[in-house]
XYZ file of C-alpha atoms in Angstrom:
330
model
C 24.198 -7.200 -41.767
C 21.371 -6.038 -44.288
C 22.878 -7.522 -47.919
C 22.893 -5.363 -50.685
C 19.896 -7.041 -52.168
C 17.654 -6.640 -49.106
C 18.949 -2.735 -49.393
C 17.910 -2.262 -52.247
C 14.707 -3.938 -51.681
C 14.183 -1.592 -48.989
C 14.533 1.622 -51.357
C 12.217 0.577 -53.627
C 9.300 0.171 -50.851
C 9.580 3.247 -49.598
C 7.477 5.112 -52.682
C 5.413 1.976 -52.451
C 4.616 2.138 -48.475
C 3.436 6.194 -48.649
C 0.498 4.528 -51.370
C -0.129 2.169 -48.863
C -0.505 3.666 -46.160
C -2.079 6.988 -47.421
C -4.435 4.239 -48.962
C -5.557 3.031 -45.706
C -6.702 5.670 -44.269
C -9.617 6.339 -47.027
C -13.304 4.746 -45.835
C -12.325 1.312 -46.988
C -10.578 0.335 -44.147
C -12.911 -0.866 -40.858
C -14.114 1.849 -38.572
C -11.205 2.491 -35.641
C -8.580 1.490 -38.130
C -5.842 4.231 -37.319
C -3.443 5.232 -40.004
C 0.498 3.323 -39.217
C 3.941 3.564 -40.638
C 6.634 2.239 -40.643
C 9.623 0.759 -42.176
C 8.696 -1.747 -44.824
C 12.053 -4.062 -45.426
C 12.014 -7.002 -48.224
C 14.167 -9.996 -47.503
C 15.256 -12.416 -50.151
C 16.143 -15.898 -49.425
C 16.058 -16.066 -46.310
C 17.086 -19.607 -44.827
C 15.958 -21.309 -41.945
C 17.641 -24.334 -39.820
C 18.463 -25.363 -42.704
C 20.436 -23.734 -45.434
C 18.318 -24.826 -48.650
C 14.872 -23.916 -47.246
C 14.635 -20.527 -47.607
C 11.923 -18.671 -48.340
C 11.221 -14.371 -48.909
C 10.015 -12.044 -45.725
C 8.836 -9.607 -45.733
C 9.490 -6.986 -42.542
C 7.320 -4.024 -41.217
C 9.138 -2.707 -38.471
C 7.111 -0.120 -36.234
C 7.665 3.390 -35.546
C 8.774 5.218 -33.121
C 5.752 5.457 -31.928
C 2.603 3.217 -33.433
C -0.919 4.711 -32.894
C -2.761 1.514 -32.883
C -6.199 1.225 -33.230
C -8.858 3.751 -31.867
C -11.082 1.162 -30.559
C -11.535 -0.396 -27.430
C -10.415 -3.591 -29.837
C -6.656 -2.676 -29.374
C -4.023 -5.127 -28.492
C -1.749 -3.224 -26.868
C 1.648 -1.257 -27.728
C 4.204 -4.211 -27.229
C 8.452 -4.002 -26.453
C 10.657 -3.183 -29.327
C 11.383 -7.156 -29.517
C 7.324 -8.483 -29.578
C 6.729 -10.176 -33.463
C 4.052 -11.223 -35.149
C 4.819 -13.724 -37.973
C 1.773 -14.286 -41.228
C 1.662 -16.920 -43.480
C -0.229 -16.085 -46.646
C -3.211 -17.923 -49.040
C -3.583 -18.771 -51.986
C -2.850 -15.961 -55.013
C -0.591 -13.723 -52.448
C 2.415 -12.697 -53.388
C 4.456 -9.232 -53.504
C 2.263 -6.119 -54.421
C 5.147 -5.937 -58.045
C 4.302 -10.101 -59.589
C 1.028 -9.917 -58.514
C 0.367 -7.214 -60.948
C 1.707 -8.731 -64.009
C -0.500 -12.475 -63.080
C -4.581 -11.910 -64.376
C -6.278 -14.137 -62.305
C -3.982 -12.013 -59.843
C -4.696 -8.469 -60.229
C -8.374 -8.067 -58.569
C -6.383 -9.514 -55.604
C -4.116 -6.697 -55.600
C -5.416 -5.360 -52.503
C -4.430 -8.792 -50.311
C -0.957 -8.581 -51.560
C 1.679 -9.105 -49.375
C 2.798 -5.284 -48.732
C -1.252 -4.867 -47.909
C -1.527 -7.702 -45.341
C 2.192 -6.148 -43.689
C 0.522 -3.078 -43.185
C -3.417 -4.199 -42.149
C -1.517 -6.938 -39.583
C 0.438 -3.255 -38.140
C -2.718 -1.941 -37.566
C -4.208 -5.033 -36.386
C -0.932 -5.700 -34.099
C 0.477 -2.201 -33.374
C 4.288 -1.847 -32.016
C 4.967 -4.870 -32.994
C 7.788 -6.405 -35.797
C 5.393 -7.783 -38.752
C 6.673 -10.492 -40.949
C 4.713 -12.397 -43.881
C 6.237 -15.376 -45.447
C 5.857 -15.969 -48.260
C 5.157 -19.850 -49.417
C 8.716 -20.736 -51.199
C 7.106 -21.789 -54.466
C 3.762 -20.922 -56.253
C 2.426 -23.279 -58.722
C 1.183 -21.548 -61.907
C 1.947 -18.364 -59.861
C -1.432 -18.811 -57.722
C -1.085 -22.375 -55.329
C 1.017 -21.315 -52.753
C 2.896 -24.276 -51.614
C 5.056 -25.003 -47.720
C 7.036 -27.059 -48.538
C 10.080 -25.815 -45.976
C 7.257 -26.171 -43.331
C 4.939 -29.533 -44.261
C 5.097 -31.947 -47.043
C 3.245 -30.680 -49.914
C 1.768 -31.506 -53.548
C 2.859 -29.179 -56.009
C -0.931 -27.455 -55.573
C 0.058 -27.105 -51.592
C -2.431 -30.234 -50.017
C -0.282 -30.887 -46.829
C 0.996 -34.163 -45.650
C 1.461 -33.931 -42.415
C 4.061 -35.631 -39.984
C 5.080 -35.655 -36.132
C 9.182 -34.747 -37.540
C 9.416 -32.199 -40.888
C 11.237 -29.558 -38.877
C 8.519 -27.097 -39.416
C 8.769 -25.673 -35.878
C 13.089 -25.876 -35.895
C 12.468 -23.692 -39.572
C 10.031 -21.000 -38.246
C 12.740 -20.517 -35.228
C 15.604 -20.274 -37.900
C 13.861 -18.069 -40.342
C 13.063 -15.844 -37.694
C 15.917 -15.447 -36.029
C 18.012 -15.157 -39.555
C 15.809 -13.110 -40.395
C 16.547 -10.782 -37.225
C 20.177 -10.661 -38.260
C 19.285 -10.004 -41.915
C 17.153 -7.072 -41.119
C 19.656 -5.154 -38.694
C 16.904 -5.225 -35.693
C 19.021 -5.304 -32.229
C 18.777 -8.554 -29.686
C 18.094 -11.027 -32.316
C 17.410 -14.781 -31.345
C 21.007 -16.930 -31.067
C 21.709 -18.853 -33.559
C 20.591 -22.419 -33.566
C 23.384 -25.965 -32.417
C 25.570 -22.481 -32.200
C 26.109 -23.798 -28.354
C 26.209 -27.327 -25.991
C 23.868 -25.435 -24.179
C 21.451 -23.421 -25.792
C 22.305 -19.592 -25.344
C 18.974 -18.132 -23.574
C 16.331 -16.047 -25.793
C 16.419 -11.932 -25.488
C 14.486 -12.054 -22.254
C 11.763 -9.232 -23.734
C 11.055 -11.527 -27.254
C 7.882 -12.956 -27.668
C 5.740 -13.944 -30.851
C 1.916 -14.679 -32.195
C 0.985 -16.704 -34.976
C -1.506 -15.546 -37.831
C -2.291 -18.717 -40.658
C -4.731 -17.883 -43.663
C -6.314 -20.102 -45.491
C -3.755 -22.038 -47.207
C -1.547 -20.495 -44.796
C -2.495 -22.730 -41.777
C -1.542 -25.764 -43.128
C 2.035 -24.209 -41.092
C 0.544 -23.826 -38.281
C -1.394 -27.598 -38.278
C 2.018 -28.511 -38.956
C 3.813 -27.233 -35.720
C 0.552 -28.681 -33.574
C 1.939 -31.870 -34.708
C 5.490 -31.804 -34.203
C 4.422 -30.032 -30.523
C 5.180 -32.948 -28.479
C 8.664 -34.005 -29.702
C 8.995 -30.247 -30.284
C 8.997 -28.967 -26.596
C 11.741 -32.148 -25.170
C 13.537 -30.309 -27.530
C 15.984 -28.124 -25.266
C 16.564 -25.508 -28.006
C 13.008 -25.659 -29.354
C 11.209 -25.518 -25.944
C 12.219 -21.838 -24.792
C 10.830 -21.050 -28.469
C 8.027 -22.125 -27.765
C 7.433 -21.310 -24.328
C 7.090 -17.321 -26.438
C 4.326 -17.856 -28.292
C 1.678 -16.424 -26.582
C -1.053 -16.687 -29.904
C -1.968 -18.771 -32.628
C -4.432 -17.379 -35.222
C -6.343 -19.888 -37.611
C -8.547 -17.709 -40.172
C -10.703 -19.391 -42.463
C -7.655 -22.321 -42.786
C -8.229 -24.183 -46.346
C -5.313 -26.145 -48.935
C -7.016 -29.066 -52.187
C -6.662 -31.207 -50.327
C -9.612 -34.489 -48.875
C -8.610 -33.638 -45.409
C -7.118 -32.075 -42.140
C -8.174 -28.984 -42.502
C -8.222 -28.450 -39.503
C -5.808 -31.311 -36.953
C -9.008 -33.267 -35.397
C -6.304 -35.901 -33.623
C -6.799 -35.795 -30.133
C -3.135 -36.923 -28.575
C -1.832 -33.004 -31.204
C -4.195 -30.828 -30.048
C -4.047 -32.003 -25.906
C -0.376 -31.375 -26.424
C -1.914 -27.798 -27.521
C -4.414 -27.372 -25.402
C -1.492 -28.331 -22.682
C 0.818 -25.455 -23.696
C -1.109 -22.133 -21.808
C -0.829 -20.806 -25.767
C -4.398 -18.445 -26.285
C -5.449 -20.335 -29.497
C -8.465 -17.838 -31.980
C -10.269 -19.407 -34.611
C -11.708 -17.272 -37.277
C -13.619 -18.759 -40.062
C -16.360 -17.578 -42.737
C -18.697 -19.535 -44.450
C -17.307 -19.869 -47.605
C -14.978 -22.496 -46.209
C -17.154 -24.002 -43.239
C -20.452 -23.761 -45.436
C -19.013 -25.174 -48.178
C -21.444 -28.107 -49.238
C -19.301 -29.309 -51.825
C -16.122 -29.973 -48.990
C -18.546 -30.163 -45.970
C -15.368 -32.352 -44.317
C -14.126 -28.738 -43.305
C -16.955 -27.290 -41.541
C -17.011 -31.387 -39.841
C -13.239 -30.797 -38.663
C -13.266 -27.279 -37.859
C -16.328 -28.240 -35.015
C -14.665 -30.907 -33.810
C -11.007 -28.846 -33.632
C -13.062 -26.290 -31.451
C -15.520 -28.865 -29.611
C -12.095 -30.880 -28.164
C -10.012 -28.056 -27.326
C -12.451 -27.265 -25.133
C -13.317 -30.271 -23.559
C -8.812 -30.605 -23.088
C -9.346 -27.130 -20.959
C -7.425 -25.353 -23.808
C -7.745 -21.397 -24.180
C -9.344 -20.651 -27.170
C -11.876 -18.462 -29.335
C -13.644 -18.959 -32.480
C -16.044 -16.409 -34.282
C -18.082 -17.135 -37.757
C -17.812 -13.964 -39.743
C -20.181 -12.854 -42.335
C -23.262 -15.267 -41.337
C -25.623 -13.913 -42.598
C -24.021 -12.910 -46.290
C -23.822 -14.939 -49.252
C -20.434 -17.201 -49.029
C -17.760 -15.728 -51.226
C -14.318 -15.628 -51.882
C -14.440 -11.939 -51.228
C -15.135 -12.317 -47.304
C -12.994 -15.029 -47.000
C -10.602 -12.355 -47.380
C -11.812 -10.274 -45.368
C -11.696 -11.343 -42.313
C -7.483 -11.162 -42.359
C -9.059 -7.467 -41.558
C -11.888 -8.096 -39.462
C -10.768 -10.648 -37.185
């Protein structure tokens, strides 16, 4: 059942949703992008698999009839239980919070609300879950501490057993319950024999910039999670994973290069997608990012993974503006 706070948030977002859906009909949107409307709902303090691991979530549920994209890039309408989870990067926050932070104002068009609508157009007919980082240091450095061990600035320290996959499983399940969606995931640890997932449940994951640290942590956990009777069925429902110009303030591990971890990923059967820009992979001051990206792609290809990759804006100067634009262009 939707709690009172969530219900109030939902009402306060109605006008914002109308304004944004109108905005997406302007000439600034990419060619072929059709306006999609749907129900925008803010869920506060949603627990994951542990009560103290909580995240705020923005959920865009599809309209009854979703027109989707107008070109050959259409993903196709999905079942009523198809979902996309998006992990944003630094500075990205709720619209009302970004509007009062001077450093964030120039990037208001990439707020969580705007991104939800962008993803709704990119993946028509699916429920879009935008996960707010559990902490934002100085109102700009996203920290996904609930998913991966991180310092104040959000630089990760990866391990094989932090619980990112279990956190995601719990977060989506509790989010579905709070939003009142039909056929939610069964609770974790609620039965001696794990209850089956809804037959039509499917999931895609998208990480942008700092948000890619969550995807990377899940890669390191794959071996253990696939041996877990509760988590294996959940993993089997993940169809696609998208890395969008991954980056963080640490000096390494922007991309996973560990061959053992990548071997688990390659044999998972998940379709993998890497979209980058010169801002991250051609920065001479952070040359390791490009090297790690090339190693990530090369190793996965050698392992026979289903992986696609693309360098966007390669003929344009590296810029943070194009870094954000990859969210619309991938």
